[in-house]
mmCIF file of C-alpha atoms in Angstrom:
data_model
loop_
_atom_site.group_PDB
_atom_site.id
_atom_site.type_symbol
_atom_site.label_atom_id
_atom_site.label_comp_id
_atom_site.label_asym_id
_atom_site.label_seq_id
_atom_site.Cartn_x
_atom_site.Cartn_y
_atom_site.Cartn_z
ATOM 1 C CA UNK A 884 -21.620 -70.712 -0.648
ATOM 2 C CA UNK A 885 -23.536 -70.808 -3.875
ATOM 3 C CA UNK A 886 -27.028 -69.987 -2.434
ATOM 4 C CA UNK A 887 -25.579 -66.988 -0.658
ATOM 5 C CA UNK A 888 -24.031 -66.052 -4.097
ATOM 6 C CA UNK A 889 -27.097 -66.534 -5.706
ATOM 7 C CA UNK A 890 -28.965 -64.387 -2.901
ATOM 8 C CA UNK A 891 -31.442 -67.560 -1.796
ATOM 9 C CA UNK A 892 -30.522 -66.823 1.872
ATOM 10 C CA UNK A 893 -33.466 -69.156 3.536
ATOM 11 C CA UNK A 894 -32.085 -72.033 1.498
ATOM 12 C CA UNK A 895 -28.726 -71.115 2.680
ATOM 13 C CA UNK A 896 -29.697 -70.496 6.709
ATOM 14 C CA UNK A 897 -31.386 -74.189 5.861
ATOM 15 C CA UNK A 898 -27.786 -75.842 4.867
ATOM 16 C CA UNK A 899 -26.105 -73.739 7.326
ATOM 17 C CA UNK A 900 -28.393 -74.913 9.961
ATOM 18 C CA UNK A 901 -28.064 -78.611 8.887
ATOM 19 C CA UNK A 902 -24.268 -78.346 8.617
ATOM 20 C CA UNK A 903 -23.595 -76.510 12.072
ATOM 21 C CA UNK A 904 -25.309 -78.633 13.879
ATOM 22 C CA UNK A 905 -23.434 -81.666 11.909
ATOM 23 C CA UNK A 906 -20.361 -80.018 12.617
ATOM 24 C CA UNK A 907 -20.337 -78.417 16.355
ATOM 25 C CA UNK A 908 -21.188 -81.849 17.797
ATOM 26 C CA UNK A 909 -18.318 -83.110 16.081
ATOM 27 C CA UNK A 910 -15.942 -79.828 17.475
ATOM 28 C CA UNK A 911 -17.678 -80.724 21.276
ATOM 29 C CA UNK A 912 -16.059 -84.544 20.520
ATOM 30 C CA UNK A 913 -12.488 -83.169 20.055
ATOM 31 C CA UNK A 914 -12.566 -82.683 16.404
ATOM 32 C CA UNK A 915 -11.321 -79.790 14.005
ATOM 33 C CA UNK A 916 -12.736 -78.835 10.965
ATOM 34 C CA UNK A 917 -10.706 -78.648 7.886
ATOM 35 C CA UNK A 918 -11.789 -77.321 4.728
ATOM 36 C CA UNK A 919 -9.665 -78.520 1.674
ATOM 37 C CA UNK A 920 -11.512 -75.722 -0.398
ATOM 38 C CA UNK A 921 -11.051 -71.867 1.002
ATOM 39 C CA UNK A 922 -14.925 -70.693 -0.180
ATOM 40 C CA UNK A 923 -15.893 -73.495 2.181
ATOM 41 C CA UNK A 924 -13.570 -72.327 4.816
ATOM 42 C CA UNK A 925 -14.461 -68.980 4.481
ATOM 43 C CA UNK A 926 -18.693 -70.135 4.100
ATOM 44 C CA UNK A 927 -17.879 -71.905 7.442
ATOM 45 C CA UNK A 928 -16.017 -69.322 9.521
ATOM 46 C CA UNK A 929 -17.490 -66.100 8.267
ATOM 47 C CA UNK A 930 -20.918 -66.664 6.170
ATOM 48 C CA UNK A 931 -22.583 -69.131 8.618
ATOM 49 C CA UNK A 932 -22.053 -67.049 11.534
ATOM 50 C CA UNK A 933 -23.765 -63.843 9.598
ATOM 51 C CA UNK A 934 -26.555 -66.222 8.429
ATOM 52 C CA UNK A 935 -27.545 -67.752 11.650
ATOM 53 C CA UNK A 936 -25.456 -65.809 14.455
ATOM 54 C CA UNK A 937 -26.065 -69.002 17.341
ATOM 55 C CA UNK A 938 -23.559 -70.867 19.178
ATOM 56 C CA UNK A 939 -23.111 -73.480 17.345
ATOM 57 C CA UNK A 940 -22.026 -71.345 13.898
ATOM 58 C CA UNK A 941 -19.682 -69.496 16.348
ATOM 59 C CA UNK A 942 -18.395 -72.624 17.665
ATOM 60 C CA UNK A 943 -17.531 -74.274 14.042
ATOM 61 C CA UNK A 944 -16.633 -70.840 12.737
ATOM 62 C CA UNK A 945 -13.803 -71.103 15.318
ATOM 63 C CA UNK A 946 -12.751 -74.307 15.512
ATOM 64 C CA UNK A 947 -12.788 -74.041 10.991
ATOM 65 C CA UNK A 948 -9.313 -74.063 9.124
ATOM 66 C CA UNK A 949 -8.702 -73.898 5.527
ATOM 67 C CA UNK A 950 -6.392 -76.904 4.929
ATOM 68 C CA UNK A 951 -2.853 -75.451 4.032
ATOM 69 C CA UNK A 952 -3.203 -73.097 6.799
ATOM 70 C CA UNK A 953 -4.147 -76.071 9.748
ATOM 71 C CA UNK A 954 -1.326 -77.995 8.390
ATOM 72 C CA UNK A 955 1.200 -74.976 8.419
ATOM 73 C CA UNK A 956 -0.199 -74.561 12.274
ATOM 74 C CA UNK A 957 0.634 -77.620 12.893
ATOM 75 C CA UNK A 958 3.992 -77.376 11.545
ATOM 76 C CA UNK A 959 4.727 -74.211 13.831
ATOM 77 C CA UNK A 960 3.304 -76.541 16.638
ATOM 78 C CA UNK A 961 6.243 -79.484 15.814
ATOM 79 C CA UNK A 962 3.324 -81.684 15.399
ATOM 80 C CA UNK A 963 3.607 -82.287 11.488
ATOM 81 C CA UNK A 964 5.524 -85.111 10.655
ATOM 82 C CA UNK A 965 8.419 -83.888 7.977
ATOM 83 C CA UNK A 966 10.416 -87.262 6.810
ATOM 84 C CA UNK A 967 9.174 -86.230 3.104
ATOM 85 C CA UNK A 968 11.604 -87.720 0.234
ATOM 86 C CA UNK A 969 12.425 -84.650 -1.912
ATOM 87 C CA UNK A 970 10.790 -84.542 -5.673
ATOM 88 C CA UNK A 971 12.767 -82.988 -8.373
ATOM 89 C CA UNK A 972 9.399 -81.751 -10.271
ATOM 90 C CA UNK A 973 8.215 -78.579 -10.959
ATOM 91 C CA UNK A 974 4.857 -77.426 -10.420
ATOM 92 C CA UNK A 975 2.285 -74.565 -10.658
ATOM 93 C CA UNK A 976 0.007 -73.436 -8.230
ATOM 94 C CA UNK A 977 -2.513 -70.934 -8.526
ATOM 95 C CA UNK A 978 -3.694 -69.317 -5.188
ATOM 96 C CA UNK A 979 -7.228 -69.741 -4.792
ATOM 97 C CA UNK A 980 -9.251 -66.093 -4.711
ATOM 98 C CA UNK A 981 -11.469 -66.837 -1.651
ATOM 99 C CA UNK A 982 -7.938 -67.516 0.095
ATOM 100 C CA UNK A 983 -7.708 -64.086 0.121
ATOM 101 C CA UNK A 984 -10.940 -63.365 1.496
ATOM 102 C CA UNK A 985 -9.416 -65.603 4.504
ATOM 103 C CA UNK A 986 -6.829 -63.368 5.010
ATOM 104 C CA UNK A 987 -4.086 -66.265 5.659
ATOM 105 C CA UNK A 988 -1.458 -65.191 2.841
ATOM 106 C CA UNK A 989 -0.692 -68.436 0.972
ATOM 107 C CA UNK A 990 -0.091 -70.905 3.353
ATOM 108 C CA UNK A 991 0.300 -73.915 0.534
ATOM 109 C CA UNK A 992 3.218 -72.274 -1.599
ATOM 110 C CA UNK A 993 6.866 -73.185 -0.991
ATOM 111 C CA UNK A 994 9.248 -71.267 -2.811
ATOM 112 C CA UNK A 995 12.647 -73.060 -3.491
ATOM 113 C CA UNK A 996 15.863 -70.949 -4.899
#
């Protein structure tokens, strides 16, 4: 994501190129990719597509998920396991800006009353 910010788009087709290929082999063994930080999620599933436009960018763009957002799927699914012990904290979050860009609302806040 920083070359592309920075406009060096060969350096970034390079990395992309590198990293897709990385990355679909592992999708074509069964695994998903999850992105604990939503500029990579969003580099993933929407910049390397535009920068290199082949299958394999497709193919990880699809099979990407920003982290909060795969593990809320998999709640919906019944395949998260819940037996959490409650903590009487508080805590702030601040909702990452490229998590917008994502366009998955804010997957990793919980609101208590």
């Amino acid at each position: 994501m920083p070359s592309i910010a920075l406009g060096a788009l060969d350096h970034a087709r390079l990395l992309a190129h590198h990293n897709t290929k990385i990355l679909a082999e592992s999708v074509r063994q069964g695994y998903s990719i999850i992105a604990s930080e939503p500029a990579a999620a969003l580099c993933l599933m929407h910049e390397y597509p535009q920068l290199l436009g082949d299958e394999d960018s497709k193919l990880v763009a699809q099979s990407s998920s920003e982290a909060c957002t795969f593990l809320w799927k998999m709640h919906t699914m019944g395949k998260l396991q819940l037996d959490f012990k409650p903590l009487h904290i508080t805590l702030g979050y601040h909702t990452p800006c490229h998590l917008n860009a994502l366009e998955v609302g804010t997957p990793g806040k919980i609101c208590s009353g």
